[in-house]
Short mmCIF file of C-alpha atoms in Angstrom, two decimals:
data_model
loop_
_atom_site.label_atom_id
_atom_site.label_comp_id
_atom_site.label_asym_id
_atom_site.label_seq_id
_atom_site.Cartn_x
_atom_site.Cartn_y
_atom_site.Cartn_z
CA UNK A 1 2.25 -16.22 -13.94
CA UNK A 2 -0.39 -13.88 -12.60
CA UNK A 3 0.73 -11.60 -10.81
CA UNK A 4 -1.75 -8.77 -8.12
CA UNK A 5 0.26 -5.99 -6.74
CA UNK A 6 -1.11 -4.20 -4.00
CA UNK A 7 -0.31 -0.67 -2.01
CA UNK A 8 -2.00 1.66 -0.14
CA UNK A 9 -2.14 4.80 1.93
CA UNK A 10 -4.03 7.23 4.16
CA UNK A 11 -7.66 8.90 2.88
CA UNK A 12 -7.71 12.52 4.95
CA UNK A 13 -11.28 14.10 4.27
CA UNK A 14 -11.17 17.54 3.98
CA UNK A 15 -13.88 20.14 5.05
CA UNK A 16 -15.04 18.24 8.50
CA UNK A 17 -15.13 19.37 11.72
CA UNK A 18 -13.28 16.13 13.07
CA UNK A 19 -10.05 14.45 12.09
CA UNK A 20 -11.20 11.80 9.33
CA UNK A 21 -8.99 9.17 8.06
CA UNK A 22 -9.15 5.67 6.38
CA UNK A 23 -6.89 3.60 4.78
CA UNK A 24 -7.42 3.05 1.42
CA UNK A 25 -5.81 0.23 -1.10
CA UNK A 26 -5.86 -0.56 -4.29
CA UNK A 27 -4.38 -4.38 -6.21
CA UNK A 28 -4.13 -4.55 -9.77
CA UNK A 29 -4.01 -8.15 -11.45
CA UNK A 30 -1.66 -8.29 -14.35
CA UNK A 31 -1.60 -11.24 -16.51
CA UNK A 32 0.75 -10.71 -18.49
CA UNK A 33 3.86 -9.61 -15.90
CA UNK A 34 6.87 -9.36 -18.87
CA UNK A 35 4.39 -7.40 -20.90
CA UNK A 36 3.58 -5.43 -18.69
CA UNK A 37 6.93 -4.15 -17.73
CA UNK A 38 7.52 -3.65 -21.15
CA UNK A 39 4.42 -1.10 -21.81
CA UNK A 40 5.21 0.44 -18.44
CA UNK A 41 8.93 1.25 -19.84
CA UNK A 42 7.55 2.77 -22.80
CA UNK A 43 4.55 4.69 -20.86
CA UNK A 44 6.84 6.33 -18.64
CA UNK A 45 9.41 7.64 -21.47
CA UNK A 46 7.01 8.50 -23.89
CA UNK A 47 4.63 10.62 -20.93
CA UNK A 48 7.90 12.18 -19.35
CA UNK A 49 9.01 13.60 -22.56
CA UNK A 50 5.41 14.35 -23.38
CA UNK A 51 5.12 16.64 -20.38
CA UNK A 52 9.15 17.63 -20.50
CA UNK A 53 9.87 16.16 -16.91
CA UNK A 54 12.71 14.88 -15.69
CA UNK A 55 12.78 10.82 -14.98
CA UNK A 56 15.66 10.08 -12.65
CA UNK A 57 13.99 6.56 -11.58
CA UNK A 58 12.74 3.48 -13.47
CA UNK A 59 10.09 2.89 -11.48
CA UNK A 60 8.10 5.94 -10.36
CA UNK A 61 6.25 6.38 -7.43
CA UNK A 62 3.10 9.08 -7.34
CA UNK A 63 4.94 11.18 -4.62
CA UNK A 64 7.44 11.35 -7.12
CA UNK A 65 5.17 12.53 -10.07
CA UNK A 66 3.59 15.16 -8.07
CA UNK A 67 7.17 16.20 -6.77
CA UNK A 68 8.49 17.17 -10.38
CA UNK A 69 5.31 17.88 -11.79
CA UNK A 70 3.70 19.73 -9.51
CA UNK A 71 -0.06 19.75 -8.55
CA UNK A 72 -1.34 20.01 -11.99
CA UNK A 73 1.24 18.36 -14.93
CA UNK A 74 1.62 15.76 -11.77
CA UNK A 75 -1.65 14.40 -12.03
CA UNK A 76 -1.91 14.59 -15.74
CA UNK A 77 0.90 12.67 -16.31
CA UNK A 78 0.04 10.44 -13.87
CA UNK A 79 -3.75 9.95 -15.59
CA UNK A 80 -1.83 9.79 -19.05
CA UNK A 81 0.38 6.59 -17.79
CA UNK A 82 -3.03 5.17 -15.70
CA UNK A 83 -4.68 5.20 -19.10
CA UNK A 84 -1.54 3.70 -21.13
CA UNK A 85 -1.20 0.82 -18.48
CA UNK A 86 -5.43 -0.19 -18.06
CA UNK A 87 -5.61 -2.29 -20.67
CA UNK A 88 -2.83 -4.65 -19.55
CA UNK A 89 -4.45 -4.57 -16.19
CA UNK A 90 -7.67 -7.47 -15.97
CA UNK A 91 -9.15 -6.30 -12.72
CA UNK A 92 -8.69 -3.56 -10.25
CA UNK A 93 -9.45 -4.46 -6.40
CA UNK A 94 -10.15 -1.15 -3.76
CA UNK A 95 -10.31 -1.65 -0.52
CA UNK A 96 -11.02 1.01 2.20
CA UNK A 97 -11.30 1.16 6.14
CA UNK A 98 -14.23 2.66 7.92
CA UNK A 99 -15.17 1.73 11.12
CA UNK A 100 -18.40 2.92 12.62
CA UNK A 101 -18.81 4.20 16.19
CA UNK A 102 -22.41 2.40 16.76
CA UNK A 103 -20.47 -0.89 15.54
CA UNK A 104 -17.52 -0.93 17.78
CA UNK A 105 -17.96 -1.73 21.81
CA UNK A 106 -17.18 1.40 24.35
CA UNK A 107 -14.83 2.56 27.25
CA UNK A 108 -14.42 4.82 29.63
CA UNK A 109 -11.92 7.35 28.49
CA UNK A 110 -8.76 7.73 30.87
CA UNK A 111 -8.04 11.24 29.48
CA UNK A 112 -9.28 14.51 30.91
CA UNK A 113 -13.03 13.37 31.03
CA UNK A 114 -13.39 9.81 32.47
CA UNK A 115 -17.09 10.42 32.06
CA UNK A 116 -17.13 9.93 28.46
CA UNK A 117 -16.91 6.61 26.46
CA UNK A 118 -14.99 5.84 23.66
CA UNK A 119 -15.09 3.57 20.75
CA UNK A 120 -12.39 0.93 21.43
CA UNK A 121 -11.13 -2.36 19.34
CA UNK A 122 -10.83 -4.98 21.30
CA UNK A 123 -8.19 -7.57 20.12
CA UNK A 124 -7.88 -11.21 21.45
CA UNK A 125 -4.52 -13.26 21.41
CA UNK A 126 -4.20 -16.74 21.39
CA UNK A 127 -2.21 -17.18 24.55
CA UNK A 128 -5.76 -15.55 25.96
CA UNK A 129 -4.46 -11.98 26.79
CA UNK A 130 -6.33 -9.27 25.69
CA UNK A 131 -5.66 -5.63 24.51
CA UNK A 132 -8.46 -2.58 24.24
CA UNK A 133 -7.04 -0.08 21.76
CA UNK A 134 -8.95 3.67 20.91
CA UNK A 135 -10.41 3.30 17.43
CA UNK A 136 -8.59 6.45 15.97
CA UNK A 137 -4.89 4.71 17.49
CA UNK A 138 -6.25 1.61 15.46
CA UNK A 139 -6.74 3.11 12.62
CA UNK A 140 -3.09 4.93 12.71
CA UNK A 141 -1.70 1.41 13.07
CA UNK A 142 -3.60 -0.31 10.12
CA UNK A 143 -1.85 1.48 7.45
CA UNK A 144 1.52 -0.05 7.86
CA UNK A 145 0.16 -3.32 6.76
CA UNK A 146 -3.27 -2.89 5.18
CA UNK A 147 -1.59 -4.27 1.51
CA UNK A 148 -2.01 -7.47 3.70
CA UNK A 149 -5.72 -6.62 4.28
CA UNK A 150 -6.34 -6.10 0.66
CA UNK A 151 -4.37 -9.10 -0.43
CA UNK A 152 -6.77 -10.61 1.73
CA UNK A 153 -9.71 -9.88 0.64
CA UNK A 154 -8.23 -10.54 -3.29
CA UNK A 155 -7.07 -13.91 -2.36
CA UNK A 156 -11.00 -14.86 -1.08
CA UNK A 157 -11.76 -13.80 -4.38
CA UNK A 158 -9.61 -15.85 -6.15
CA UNK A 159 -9.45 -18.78 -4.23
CA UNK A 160 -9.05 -21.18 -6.63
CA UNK A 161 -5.55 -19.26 -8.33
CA UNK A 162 -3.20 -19.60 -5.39
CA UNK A 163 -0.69 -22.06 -7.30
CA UNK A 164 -0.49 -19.30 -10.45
CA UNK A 165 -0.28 -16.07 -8.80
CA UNK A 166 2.11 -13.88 -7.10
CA UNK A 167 1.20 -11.61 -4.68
CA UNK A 168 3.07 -8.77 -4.98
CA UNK A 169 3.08 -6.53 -1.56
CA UNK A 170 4.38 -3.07 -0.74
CA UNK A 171 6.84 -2.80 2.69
CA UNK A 172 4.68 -3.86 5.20
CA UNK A 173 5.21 -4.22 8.81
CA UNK A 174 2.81 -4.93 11.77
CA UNK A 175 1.42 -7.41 14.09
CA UNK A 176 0.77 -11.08 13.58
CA UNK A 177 -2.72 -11.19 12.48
CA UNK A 178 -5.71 -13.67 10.46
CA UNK A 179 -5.19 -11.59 7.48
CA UNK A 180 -1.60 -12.52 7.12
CA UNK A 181 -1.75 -16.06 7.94
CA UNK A 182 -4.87 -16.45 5.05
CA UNK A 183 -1.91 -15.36 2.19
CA UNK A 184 0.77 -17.14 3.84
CA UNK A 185 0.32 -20.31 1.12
CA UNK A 186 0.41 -17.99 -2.06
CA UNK A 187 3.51 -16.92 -3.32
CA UNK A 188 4.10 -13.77 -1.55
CA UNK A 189 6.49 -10.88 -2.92
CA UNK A 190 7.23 -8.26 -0.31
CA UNK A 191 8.77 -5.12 -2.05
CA UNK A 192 10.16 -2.19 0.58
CA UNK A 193 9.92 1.00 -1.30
CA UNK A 194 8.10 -1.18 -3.89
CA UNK A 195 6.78 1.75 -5.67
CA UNK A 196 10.00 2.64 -6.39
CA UNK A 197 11.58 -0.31 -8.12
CA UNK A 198 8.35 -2.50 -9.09
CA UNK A 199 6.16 -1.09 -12.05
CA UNK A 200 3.37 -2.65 -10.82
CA UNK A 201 3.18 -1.53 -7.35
CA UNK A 202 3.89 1.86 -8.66
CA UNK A 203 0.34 1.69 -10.94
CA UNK A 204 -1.32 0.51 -7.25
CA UNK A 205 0.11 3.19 -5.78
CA UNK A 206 -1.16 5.40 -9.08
CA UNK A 207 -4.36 4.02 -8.66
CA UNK A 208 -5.10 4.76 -5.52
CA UNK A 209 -3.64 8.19 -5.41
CA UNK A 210 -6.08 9.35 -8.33
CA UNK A 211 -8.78 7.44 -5.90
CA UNK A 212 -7.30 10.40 -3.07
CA UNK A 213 -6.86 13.44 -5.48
CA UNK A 214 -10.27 12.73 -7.37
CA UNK A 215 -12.25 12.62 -4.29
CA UNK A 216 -10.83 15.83 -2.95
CA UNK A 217 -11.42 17.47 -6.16
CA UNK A 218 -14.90 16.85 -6.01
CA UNK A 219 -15.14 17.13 -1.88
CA UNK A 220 -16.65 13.44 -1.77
CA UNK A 221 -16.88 11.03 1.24
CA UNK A 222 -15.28 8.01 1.11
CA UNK A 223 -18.38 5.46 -0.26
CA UNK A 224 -18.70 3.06 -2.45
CA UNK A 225 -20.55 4.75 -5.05
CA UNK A 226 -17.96 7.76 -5.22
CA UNK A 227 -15.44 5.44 -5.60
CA UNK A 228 -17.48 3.64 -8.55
CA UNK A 229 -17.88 7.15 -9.93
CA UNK A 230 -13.84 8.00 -9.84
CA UNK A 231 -13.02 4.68 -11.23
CA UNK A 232 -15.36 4.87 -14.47
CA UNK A 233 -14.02 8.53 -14.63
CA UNK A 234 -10.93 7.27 -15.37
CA UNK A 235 -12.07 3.88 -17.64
CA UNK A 236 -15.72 3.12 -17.90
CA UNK A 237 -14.55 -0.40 -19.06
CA UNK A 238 -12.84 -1.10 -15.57
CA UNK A 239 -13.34 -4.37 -14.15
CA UNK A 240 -13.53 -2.78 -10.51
CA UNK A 241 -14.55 -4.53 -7.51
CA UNK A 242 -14.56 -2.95 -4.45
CA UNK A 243 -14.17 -3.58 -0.61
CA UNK A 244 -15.13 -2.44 2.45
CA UNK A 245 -13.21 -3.95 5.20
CA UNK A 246 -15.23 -2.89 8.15
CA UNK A 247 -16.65 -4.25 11.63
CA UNK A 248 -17.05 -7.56 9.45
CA UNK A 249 -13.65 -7.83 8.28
CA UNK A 250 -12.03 -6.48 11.52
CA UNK A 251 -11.32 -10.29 13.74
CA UNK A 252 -8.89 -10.35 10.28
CA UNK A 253 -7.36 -7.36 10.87
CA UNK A 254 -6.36 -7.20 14.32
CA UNK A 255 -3.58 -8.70 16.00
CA UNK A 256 -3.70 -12.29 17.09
CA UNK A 257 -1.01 -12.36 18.92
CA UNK A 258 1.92 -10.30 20.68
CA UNK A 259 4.22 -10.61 18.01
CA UNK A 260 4.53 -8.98 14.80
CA UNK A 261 4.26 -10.73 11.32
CA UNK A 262 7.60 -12.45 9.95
CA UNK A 263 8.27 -11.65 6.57
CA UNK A 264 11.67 -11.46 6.21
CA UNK A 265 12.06 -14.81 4.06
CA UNK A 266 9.30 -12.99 1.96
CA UNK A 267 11.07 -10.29 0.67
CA UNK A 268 11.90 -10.30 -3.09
CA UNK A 269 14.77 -11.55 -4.11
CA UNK A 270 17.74 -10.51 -5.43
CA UNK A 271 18.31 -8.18 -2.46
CA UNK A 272 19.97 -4.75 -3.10
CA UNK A 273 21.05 -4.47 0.67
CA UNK A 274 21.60 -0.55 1.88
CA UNK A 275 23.86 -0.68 5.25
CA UNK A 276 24.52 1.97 7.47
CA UNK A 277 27.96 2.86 9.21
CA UNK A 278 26.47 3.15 12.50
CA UNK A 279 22.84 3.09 14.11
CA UNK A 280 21.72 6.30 13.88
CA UNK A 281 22.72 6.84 10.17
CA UNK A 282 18.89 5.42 8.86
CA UNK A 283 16.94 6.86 11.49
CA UNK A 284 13.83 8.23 9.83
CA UNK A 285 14.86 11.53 9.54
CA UNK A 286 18.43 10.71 7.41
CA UNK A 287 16.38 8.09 5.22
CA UNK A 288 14.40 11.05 3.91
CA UNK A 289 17.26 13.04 3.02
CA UNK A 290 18.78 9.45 1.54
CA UNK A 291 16.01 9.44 -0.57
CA UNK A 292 16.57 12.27 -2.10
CA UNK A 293 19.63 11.66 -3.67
CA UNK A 294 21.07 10.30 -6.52
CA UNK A 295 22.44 7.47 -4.52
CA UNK A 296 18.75 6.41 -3.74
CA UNK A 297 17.87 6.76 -7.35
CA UNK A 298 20.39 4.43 -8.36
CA UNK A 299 20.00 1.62 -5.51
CA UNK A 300 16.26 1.98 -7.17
CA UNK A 301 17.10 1.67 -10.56
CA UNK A 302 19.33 -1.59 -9.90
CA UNK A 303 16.88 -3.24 -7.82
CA UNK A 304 14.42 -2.63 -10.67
CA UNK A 305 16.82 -4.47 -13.38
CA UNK A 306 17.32 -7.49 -11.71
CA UNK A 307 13.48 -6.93 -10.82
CA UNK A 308 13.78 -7.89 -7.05
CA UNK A 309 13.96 -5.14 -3.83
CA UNK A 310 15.98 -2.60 -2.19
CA UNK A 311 16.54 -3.62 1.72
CA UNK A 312 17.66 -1.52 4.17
CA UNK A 313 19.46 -2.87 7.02
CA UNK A 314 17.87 -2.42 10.13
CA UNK A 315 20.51 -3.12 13.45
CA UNK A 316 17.23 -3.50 15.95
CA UNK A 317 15.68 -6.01 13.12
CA UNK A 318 18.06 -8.03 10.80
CA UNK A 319 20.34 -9.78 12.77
CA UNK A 320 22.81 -10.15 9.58
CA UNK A 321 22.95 -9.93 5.83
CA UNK A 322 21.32 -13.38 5.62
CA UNK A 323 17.87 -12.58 7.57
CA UNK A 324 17.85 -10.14 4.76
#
């Protein structure tokens, strides 16, 4: 089976006078999944002990790279295992969020000048109601599912592959929305902490955080033709296609209704559960410190073996071990 794994995360431009961010994403098709996995394995030994680091997890994340590597051996271990992995890889997808001012409607701002409009997105739900929403508070809520907006856009490009391919999704989580419902008929792997314990999330995730560091290094704006230039940078031969998912793409991306998207019975199975004693034990704040443990690591590692997810419990979410 094919399968296209798809992350993302948030672009922060450096060196302007306003706050600039975009999501950016990045799928990788794989056609060859148990080959993959296989050159992935022997990637990340043979880098690690290249650059003498120490691998605690099977399936490493670029957070995690950076972390023991630091700036520098971080990224060029990270390049080193990019380049070992490309030619298993048939086509890379990047998708990235920018949404205009003179595109979007206006309203009056409600803060300390009333005077002064505001680019707003308006979103429509079915039962007719209606929300107006900033742009920037938008665009802090897109990131938590915008592997759904790139699996989008992939899916319209391969329209005619839905019976053999697997869409393989980092944790997302977010409202109900056209973007969702367009993947809903492929075969949908949902992966929390799916950099973590699936290889090829974690070379999405790779893939788009040499997209991040690249463009810093070279103080670039997020366009298409800087993120051509990154991408033959890294391998000339690249199939790369790229997406902007702007005013055009933005009916897809906003909420169609008040509820958020369901998918629990989506998440990969076998389930390596991870329940809490009481409520407050996986607040944000004690996940963090969970995750840096050796506990974490080796939740990680087993969910990686049987090659499905690691699920954490939520009380205010999964109503038992079964939704899970």
């Amino acid at each position: 089976m094919i399968v296209a794994a798809f992350d993302s995360r948030v672009f922060r431009q450096r060196g302007v006078t306003a706050n600039f961010v975009a999501p950016i994403g990045a799928g990788v098709r794989i056609e060859n999944e148990a080959g993959f996995w296989k050159a992935y394995a022997r990637s990340v030994e043979q880098r690690f002990d290249e650059f003498n680091l120490s691998r605690l997890r099977f399936a490493c994340k670029s957070y995690h790279l950076l972390d023991v590597g630091g700036p520098i051996r971080g990224k060029a271990v990270m390049e080193k295992i990019v380049e070992d992995l490309l030619p298993h890889v048939s086509e890379v997808l990047v998708c990235y969020c920018i949404l205009p001012k003179g595109h979007l409607p206006s309203a009056r701002n409600t803060g300390d000048n009333p005077a002064e409009a505001i680019p707003v997105v308006r979103q429509y739900w079915e039962d007719g109601g209606t929300v107006v929403t900033p742009v920037i508070k938008f665009m802090d809520q897109i990131p938590s599912y915008y592997p759904v907006v790139c699996a989008s856009e992939y899916t319209a490009i391969h329209n005619d592959e839905q019976d053999e391919t697997g869409l393989l999704l980092d944790n997302i989580q977010g409202p109900d929305n056209e973007a969702w419902r367009s993947i809903l008929q492929w075969n949908i792997r949902i992966y929390p902490s799916g950099d973590e314990v699936s290889p090829p999330i974690a070379l999405a995730d790779m893939m788009i955080r040499l997209l991040d560091l690249k463009l810093h290094d070279r103080r670039a704006r997020l366009e298409r033709h800087e993120i051509e230039t990154t991408f033959s940078e890294i391998d000339e031969k690249l199939k790369l296609r790229i997406r902007w998912t702007g005013p055009k793409v933005l009916p897809k991306m906003a909420a169609a209704t008040r509820h958020e998207m369901e998918t629990s019975a989506h998440v990969a199975r076998p389930r390596v559960p991870v329940i809490g004693e009481t409520h407050d034990l996986l607040t944000n704040s004690l996940r963090s410190i969970l995750e840096g443990t050796g506990a974490w690591d080796h939740l990680c590692n087993l969910a990686a073996s049987v090659k499905g997810s690691l699920k954490v419990f939520e009380r205010t979410r999964d109503r038992d071990l079964r939704s899970m």
